[in-house]
Each structure stands twice: as structure tokens, then as C-alpha cells.
Amino acid sequence: MKLKKLTAVLTAVILAAALAGCEPGGESYTDNSSGKAASSESTAQPETDESSQPEKQPETDEEWEQAMLDKAMVSYGNTVLVQNVINKAQSGEEVTLAYLGGSITEGISAGPEDCYAKLSYDYFAEKFGTGDNVKYHNAGLSGTPSKLGVLRLDRDVLSADPDLVFIEFAVNDGTEPEYRNAYESIVQTLLKKNIAVVLLFSVTESDHSAQDYMKEIGEAYRLPMISYCDALRYLFENDRMTWQDFSDDQSHPNYEGHKLVASMIDYYFDTVMDVPAEGDYVMPIEPVNSPREVDAHMYENDTLTPVETGSWREGSTIASFDKGWTHEDSAGNDPIVFEMDAKFVYMIFKEVQSGPYGKLHVKVTADGEVYDETDYDTVSPSGWGNAQVQNIAMMPSVTHYRIEISMAEGEEETFGQLLGFGYTT
């Protein structure tokens, strides 16, 4: 398989390192991720225990390129769903590729036309499309972890009727159960609808990545997994590249970094049809975690009317969440009141680092009985005007909830923005 050339920055870094530090030799190296032999010729060693031998380092620029791609290709999983999408595209039928994630997927630092999502879509469309039958849908949104992504899924992804969805949340997620449950809920929701899923794992400069738990889910569901986290760690450990080559900040790929990530996805597209499918796709019998947000939905002010508006007005100021409700500092403090039937309810609100924002006082009544009454702070060191999610109600069966939201005692003359609600039924 002829590989696409990597970006200029990686080629330059690898070539410089190869000229400075690589020792000569003719032995091959082995791809530990997929078990495939690398492209260079192998020297036979019939009586040597290969498992006891150190892994042979790549020597040429091309071998380093291949080694990086192999490290990124964690698993092909059961290839049947993606192969079906490719066959559909090649036959001329309409196919939609969607990308769900945070600011990396949105394209921060590279822009909408040069982000990894658009670049990999372009490659797929050119390779497998028959004209304009391959469509593109980018649902990346800054500040989105899995626990918000699962609530956005219906509105921002399923509405586009996708055939293949890439999921990227490894740098925005923590490892707590709420993230694990939400991530697996996204996977289950898509697979239940026979939508092909590819997991993409990112990493920050400080080496934060939630990919370990995501790999457990990917393996259980036999999904393709691409880790630019693993690929970058490999290059960094071998002094082939630095973080500054890849990114201009602490987390977002720069222009060349996005091209590098896209090359890893392109390699998957180049090779996936060569990997035999494992038969029809079958969901695992038991989940890995507790995917309780499967088929979650979201209410905004165009789909949910308050029973009482109180001291709040319609409108909010976050991109993609402009259909909420706002409390202003001089508006008084009468609560806004909602009623809904659901099992679980999640409040979505604006979180900031500083400013005239206060705590939200939330009173929840379930079937006429007080369920909970709690204050939630909208100011946090991690808040920079993004959307935050808080579970405010959880019952085993559909329950009638009454939700009253005001500003907390002593903070009546502060701002608050309610962006919407997520819910399951």
C-alpha cells in the first residue's frame, strides 16, 4: 500500500534525527499494534527467540513514518460496519461522515478547512466517493466532554443521519464514572442505529489522555481505534519530534499537527478494506460501565416552555447554546419553573472563571415530593464561558419532575445562564 507522505514538519524532524543518530543495519522492525510485518525486508533468524530480542528501531524516514502509523492504529475491530460504508460510497449512494468531539475536532488552531476532520473527510470522499455523494458534518464544539457530547448527540449528530461517526473526547474527559458512562452511552446509541463508529484518542502537552478507559470500551465493542496519543508518545520518546512541532499551545494541534492526525486516519482508510471482517456486527451482551444516557435528548427554549418565567428571559450567549434562559443582575429573583417527564435529568449551564456570575439554586420535586434542593456554582477555574453539565435527578422509571431555578441566597443580584436540559425516558 502506497502511503501518503507525512507533513513537512515531521519529515524534517525525522530526517534530521536519522542523519544525526541512526545506526546502520538491515533488519526489519515489527508492528506491535496490528501484528503486521513492516515494509522493510526481514533477515531470517530461525533459532532465535524473537520475544527476547529488543524491538528493532526504524532506520529510514519511510520506516519511521510506517512505525508512527502502526502505533496510531490501535485496532481495526470488526471491520464490517466501516467496510459497508465504504462499499456504499463506492456504489454511488449518499454517505455522511460525522465528527463528534471538542475544540480539537472543531478545528481550533487550524480552522474549519484545515482541521483533521475536514482533511480526512476530503481524503475519504476522493478515495471512495463517486462525485458529490459523500457528505461532511463536523459536530466538534469547544469545551465538550463526553457527558455533554452524549446530550448533544441527538441534536448535533443524529440529525445529520450519519453513516460513520468519529468520536474524540480523550483530552476533555476525566476518568470518573460519569465520563465513562457517557462515553459508552454515545457508542451504544450510535451502534444501536447501525452507525459505524471510529474512536480517536488525543493527548495534551502534559500527557493527559483518557484513552485507557476508552480503549477498554473500544475493545469490548470491537471498534476501530486510532490513537494519535500513542503515535506522539512514540515519536517523543525516540526524539523524532517535540510537542512544539505538533502544537502551539497545550492541547490543540497546529496546522501541521492537524495534517499529521489526518494522515493517521487516511492510513486507516487505506488499509481497512484489507482486514477481513469478523462477520455481522454483534453488540456485547454486557456493557463495560453503566451507559445510562443511551438515547438521551436535549431540551432548549424552542422545545421546552417554562411553566413560570420568573425573573429570567429567553436567550443565552454560548455558541451552539443560544436557546437558553438568562438571569440578569437587576431582574429580581423569582424562579424559572419547568415541568417534564423523564428518568434522568441533566441541567446544562454556563460556567465562567470570574465575573458577576453566581450560584444557581435548584429545587427538584419528583411526583410531588421534594427530591433535592442544591446550589450549583457557575464560577470555576476550569470555566471559560463553556457549557457545564450537572445531573439533578435520577429515578429508575419515568417520573414527573418540577424544577425551580433561581439565584442562591445572597447572590440574587448576579448573572446566571441556563442553557438547557438533557434527559432520558
mmCIF file of C-alpha atoms in Angstrom, residues 6 10 68-69 71-73 120 200-201 226-232 235 246 257-271:
data_model
loop_
_atom_site.group_PDB
_atom_site.id
_atom_site.type_symbol
_atom_site.label_atom_id
_atom_site.label_comp_id
_atom_site.label_asym_id
_atom_site.label_seq_id
_atom_site.Cartn_x
_atom_site.Cartn_y
_atom_site.Cartn_z
ATOM 1 C CA LEU A 6 3.575 12.973 6.125
ATOM 2 C CA LEU A 10 7.503 15.505 10.624
ATOM 3 C CA MET A 68 4.219 6.034 13.641
ATOM 4 C CA LEU A 69 1.179 4.928 11.647
ATOM 5 C CA LYS A 71 1.493 2.910 16.689
ATOM 6 C CA ALA A 72 -1.546 5.049 15.919
ATOM 7 C CA MET A 73 -3.537 2.098 14.562
ATOM 8 C CA SER A 120 -9.728 13.127 6.494
ATOM 9 C CA LEU A 200 -9.903 8.733 18.042
ATOM 10 C CA PHE A 201 -7.649 9.309 21.064
ATOM 11 C CA ILE A 226 -6.800 5.357 16.255
ATOM 12 C CA SER A 227 -4.523 6.917 18.865
ATOM 13 C CA TYR A 228 -2.503 9.943 17.927
ATOM 14 C CA CYS A 229 -1.681 9.907 21.629
ATOM 15 C CA ASP A 230 0.249 6.637 21.223
ATOM 16 C CA ALA A 231 1.874 7.824 17.996
ATOM 17 C CA LEU A 232 3.093 11.082 19.512
ATOM 18 C CA LEU A 235 7.887 9.876 18.433
ATOM 19 C CA PHE A 246 2.750 19.446 16.844
ATOM 20 C CA GLY A 257 -0.451 18.802 13.642
ATOM 21 C CA HIS A 258 -3.919 18.509 12.121
ATOM 22 C CA LYS A 259 -2.353 17.243 8.895
ATOM 23 C CA LEU A 260 -0.436 14.671 10.909
ATOM 24 C CA VAL A 261 -3.588 13.414 12.659
ATOM 25 C CA ALA A 262 -5.389 13.287 9.318
ATOM 26 C CA SER A 263 -2.581 11.149 7.878
ATOM 27 C CA MET A 264 -3.223 8.540 10.582
ATOM 28 C CA ILE A 265 -6.915 8.415 9.687
ATOM 29 C CA ASP A 266 -6.041 8.288 5.990
ATOM 30 C CA TYR A 267 -3.849 5.259 6.689
ATOM 31 C CA TYR A 268 -6.822 3.568 8.322
ATOM 32 C CA PHE A 269 -8.900 4.290 5.218
ATOM 33 C CA ASP A 270 -6.065 2.917 3.068
ATOM 34 C CA THR A 271 -5.902 -0.389 4.929
#
